[in-house]
Structures are given as C-alpha cells and as structure tokens.
Amino acid sequence: MKKAKRMNAFSASIFAELAAYRQQRRHLHDEWIDLSVGSPDLPPALFVREAIARYAGEPNAYGYTLKGIRDFHEAVADYYRTAHGVVLNPETEVTYVIGSQDGLVHLPMVFADPGDVILVPDPGYPAYAAGVAMAEAVPYFMPLKEENGFLPDLHAIPEGIAKRAAIMFLNFPGNPVPAVATESFYRDVVEFAKRYDVLVVSDFAYGELYYDGNKPVSFLSIPGAKDVGVEINSLSKSYHMAGCRIGYLCGNADVIRAFAEFKSNLDYGIFWPIQKAAAEALRYGADFCAESRAIYQARRDAFINGLTEIGWEVDRPPAGMFVWAKVPDGWTSLSFAKTLIDRAGVVVTPGHAFGPSGEGYVRIALVQPKDVLCRAVEKLRASGLFERLAADRR
C-alpha cells in the first residue's frame, strides 16, 4: 500500500531503537534501570484522582465537550494571574489542547505554508520536527550551546532566514536541555518577532519543575509577548497527569481563535471529568507542585553527587526532569548509550536523537525513586567505564 510522501520525514523513534537493542541484550543483566523516557513515575495528587472519579460518576459527563469548558479556561487564567502575574481573557486568550504535543505538532499546520521556515531549538523536543514535517515547512536549527547558557543566539540567524520564518519554537526549562531563559533573552525574542513578523511558541511544559527556588520566567510575562506569541503547557509533568492528555494554549487572541477553528475540525474536545479535575489541579495544586519539586530536587542532588563520586562530571540542572550529560571522550552519543546498556544495564537517550547539536551528550530522566537512581550510579561504577575519569580527578 502506498504511503504519503510526507511519511518519509518520520521514522522509528530512538526509544524503539533502544528498546530493541535492550531486548537483544536482556541476558546480560538481572536488573535494568530505564532512565530514557521522560514519563513521570509519580501519581497525580489524591484530590485530582478523587475529582476524576467523582465527575466520572455524573450521568451527563459523557457527551461531546467540543471545546474547552469555561471552568477549565478560567482556571488557566486564574493560574497565570497568580503564578506569573499575567492577565488572560479566558474566553479569547485560552484554548485546550489534548496534551501539549497536540498543539506543538498542529500549530505549524495553521501558521506555516509549505516552504516557510520554522525556527527550532537544537537540540529540541522531537514534536517540533514532526510539526515542521506535517506542514511541509523547512526547519532552521538554532544551536543551544553551553557557552551561551544553552540559549539560542538570535543574532546568528541569517537575515534571509529570519525574513522567511513563520514560527519560532522555544522551550525553557527545556527538554532535553534543562536550561532556563532570562527576561533579557525573552525581551530580545519579542523584538526579533516584531521585526520579522514571527509567531513565537513558548513550550512551558516544565515551568513548575524548578529547583533551589529559582522560578522560571513565563514568556507571556514579558511586555509585548502577547502581541507576538503564545505559551503552551500541559498537566502531564507538573501535575503527573500524563495519561489524562490535557493542556492549554494561551496568549495572542488571534492565534488562539485560528487554532481553535482548526481544532474544531480535528476532535470533539476532552472528557469533561478530566477538564474539571484539571481545573482543580490548577487552582489548588500549588502545594502539590512544591512537594514534587522537593522530590525531584532530592533525586537530582543524589544522582549528580553520585556521578561526581565515580568521576563523571555533569552539570546540575536548574529545572526540568532531565540531566543533560556530556559523554566521556572516545564515544559518540549512541555508542555510549549502547555501552551503558551492555556494561551497566542502564538505559539513557543519546543526544543526537534531539538534533545535530545533541551529539556528544546523553539525556537522563529523573523518573525513578532516589534509591533506584543511586543503584543506577552503583551499576555505572561497577561497569568500570569511569575508573580512569575518577583516577584523573584524584
């Protein structure tokens, strides 16, 4: 059966490749520790689970919702006002998405024509590339370099590319790079977007996962941001509702209206009980988010301290649920990831899977309890891969 040509842009994910390789090596280890996929291992708050069950018992809960219900939209607006000092009109500046990936993949189909340029972070979340391919647009990779604090250098974007650009994706705190943007950077983004008429899409999925009290900046809190952009978020990471598939797009009213019109041709909304529970999570989940941050920060510290002890010097992420770690000399990202599978039974994601600039790194997800992460460190120590690095440090 003939496939559409656009499918040539898609291939099996790196996670499928790693799973197949691990299956081939399953006889090598009694215990496997998978730190590759960024799926939260913790449950949602009890009050959220109870809300889903309570609302699911309503006999009228099972019809089409068609669009985000008013209570959910108002909860998003309440959250932004309280958490970020941003005023949103819940009727015109908020709409639902079925998880943030829904919005990230579909936005280019609304705002980019074939041949338009879309500016994407490199390395970046694979959904950006999927959206570019679906719109038959052209990606321009903005390298995230350590010397720039892993922020794109807007001045390095050629004038000809900037003039052709329709969309700029940003992701801070990021996946796979857990960097945090500054207010001054976002002010430069607003200026760039106004100069070249570019839609800015801020992917803020990890906005509640920050450490050491250093709260990330919402793009929409920057003066002029709503003139040029939107912010997208989901409840998957911050509220551990990954399987519920609910999120929101907010900001520029014209963008929200066009996207909502597009969505009206794709689906019939999100299950009403999930929207109601999500509204409660946004309104009453501040303490839960603080508890989650404490858990992830303890995991981060134990893991990074352990890696340091065995000789692997890795930056301590300021936010997010990932560690972005340089591979030791002599390996590519993929060869190192496969070596960790062979020698330690620990699965991480090679950085090249997130874009050309990801080569030389691996992404490690903090999605296991602290004691499991400590066991992963011991398995790495026992592999013998880091003995020389530890000796060099001594």
XYZ file of N, CA, C and O in Angstrom, residues 34-45 100 125 175 205-206 209 211 233-246 288 292-293 295-296 299 320-322 363 365-369:
192
model
N 15.754 1.947 33.555
C 15.453 2.726 32.354
C 15.275 4.196 32.721
O 14.312 4.574 33.392
N 16.220 5.008 32.292
C 16.182 6.449 32.522
C 16.092 7.189 31.194
O 16.591 8.309 31.058
N 15.443 6.565 30.224
C 15.404 7.145 28.879
C 14.138 7.952 28.623
O 14.201 9.066 28.109
N 12.988 7.425 28.958
C 11.722 8.081 28.618
C 11.293 9.001 29.748
O 11.301 8.607 30.919
N 10.901 10.226 29.414
C 10.529 11.202 30.430
C 9.075 11.114 30.841
O 8.325 12.087 30.725
N 8.668 9.966 31.318
C 7.291 9.780 31.770
C 7.269 9.791 33.300
O 7.949 8.985 33.937
N 6.509 10.706 33.912
C 6.502 10.806 35.378
C 6.118 9.484 36.029
O 5.183 8.809 35.598
N 6.858 9.117 37.063
C 6.581 7.873 37.767
C 5.692 8.082 38.988
O 5.282 7.122 39.629
N 5.402 9.330 39.314
C 4.588 9.644 40.482
C 3.130 9.836 40.075
O 2.847 10.271 38.954
N 2.178 9.541 40.973
C 0.762 9.703 40.636
C 0.314 11.151 40.797
O 0.980 11.952 41.465
N -0.831 11.507 40.195
C -1.393 12.838 40.466
C -1.773 12.973 41.933
O -1.843 11.978 42.679
N -2.034 14.200 42.350
C -2.487 14.440 43.722
C -3.776 13.659 43.991
O -4.595 13.451 43.091
N 0.278 18.846 25.406
C 0.979 19.898 24.665
C 1.451 19.423 23.295
O 1.558 20.224 22.357
N 12.874 19.132 21.463
C 11.856 18.088 21.589
C 11.434 17.625 20.191
O 11.155 18.450 19.312
N 13.572 20.451 27.244
C 13.733 19.028 27.013
C 14.354 18.882 25.617
O 13.744 19.321 24.636
N 6.263 23.409 29.316
C 5.796 22.173 29.954
C 6.452 21.902 31.304
O 5.891 21.187 32.134
N 7.649 22.457 31.528
C 8.376 22.189 32.781
C 8.436 23.415 33.677
O 9.297 23.524 34.544
N 8.583 22.734 37.374
C 9.659 21.866 37.864
C 10.968 22.648 37.876
O 11.729 22.624 36.912
N 14.275 24.251 40.629
C 14.995 23.878 41.846
C 15.690 25.079 42.478
O 15.918 26.109 41.830
N 1.253 24.622 27.451
C 1.623 23.854 28.643
C 0.665 22.674 28.756
O -0.392 22.655 28.140
N 1.067 21.699 29.522
C 0.189 20.568 29.797
C 0.262 20.273 31.284
O 1.084 20.823 32.002
N -0.610 19.400 31.723
C -0.597 18.983 33.125
C 0.138 17.665 33.297
O 0.099 17.059 34.353
N 0.827 17.223 32.231
C 1.487 15.919 32.259
C 2.633 15.864 33.248
O 2.766 14.910 34.017
N 3.504 16.868 33.237
C 4.727 16.825 34.037
C 4.512 17.432 35.423
O 4.795 16.807 36.435
N 3.983 18.652 35.454
C 3.870 19.354 36.732
C 2.852 18.714 37.665
O 3.007 18.762 38.888
N 1.794 18.121 37.083
C 0.731 17.553 37.910
C 0.621 16.038 37.752
O -0.330 15.431 38.240
N 1.565 15.430 37.033
C 1.656 13.980 36.865
C 0.398 13.397 36.227
O -0.009 12.275 36.539
N -0.189 14.138 35.288
C -1.418 13.696 34.631
C -1.142 13.306 33.182
O -1.942 13.573 32.278
N -0.002 12.643 32.940
C 0.436 12.365 31.569
C -0.598 11.584 30.764
O -0.834 11.865 29.585
N -1.231 10.591 31.368
C -2.195 9.778 30.640
C -3.533 10.451 30.431
O -4.344 9.992 29.616
N -3.779 11.532 31.151
C -5.067 12.229 31.019
C -5.136 13.077 29.756
O -6.236 13.431 29.307
N -3.993 13.450 29.201
C -3.909 14.195 27.953
C -4.740 15.468 27.981
O -5.766 15.591 27.316
N -4.281 16.416 28.770
C -4.928 17.723 28.800
C -3.874 18.802 28.991
O -2.913 18.636 29.752
N 1.046 20.770 45.995
C 1.452 19.525 45.341
C 2.670 19.755 44.467
O 3.611 18.953 44.460
N 6.363 18.024 44.700
C 7.003 17.356 43.572
C 8.398 17.916 43.329
O 9.348 17.167 43.061
N 8.517 19.247 43.405
C 9.837 19.855 43.219
C 10.827 19.339 44.240
O 11.994 19.073 43.917
N 10.812 16.463 45.739
C 11.163 15.078 45.408
C 12.173 15.042 44.264
O 13.203 14.360 44.342
N 11.897 15.791 43.206
C 12.806 15.796 42.055
C 14.155 16.423 42.407
O 15.195 15.975 41.917
N 16.159 13.865 44.166
C 16.651 12.897 43.179
C 17.841 13.477 42.420
O 18.870 12.811 42.246
N 13.450 21.288 35.304
C 13.098 20.168 34.441
C 13.284 18.826 35.112
O 13.632 18.724 36.284
N 13.075 17.759 34.332
C 13.163 16.406 34.873
C 14.266 15.601 34.194
O 14.247 14.378 34.226
N 15.241 16.323 33.602
C 16.303 15.645 32.875
C 17.682 16.153 33.300
O 17.827 17.296 33.728
N 20.766 12.237 27.366
C 19.713 12.732 28.247
C 19.348 11.644 29.240
O 19.103 10.497 28.857
N 16.691 10.813 32.386
C 15.441 11.240 33.011
C 15.424 10.856 34.488
O 15.718 9.717 34.850
N 15.033 11.803 35.325
C 14.971 11.580 36.770
C 13.600 11.007 37.153
O 12.915 11.518 38.042
N 13.227 9.916 36.508
C 11.870 9.391 36.638
C 11.841 8.076 37.426
O 10.958 7.250 37.223
N 12.804 7.927 38.310
C 12.838 6.771 39.207
C 13.060 7.277 40.632
O 13.629 8.359 40.828
N 12.621 6.527 41.630
C 12.861 6.950 43.015
C 14.353 7.142 43.284
O 15.207 6.601 42.579
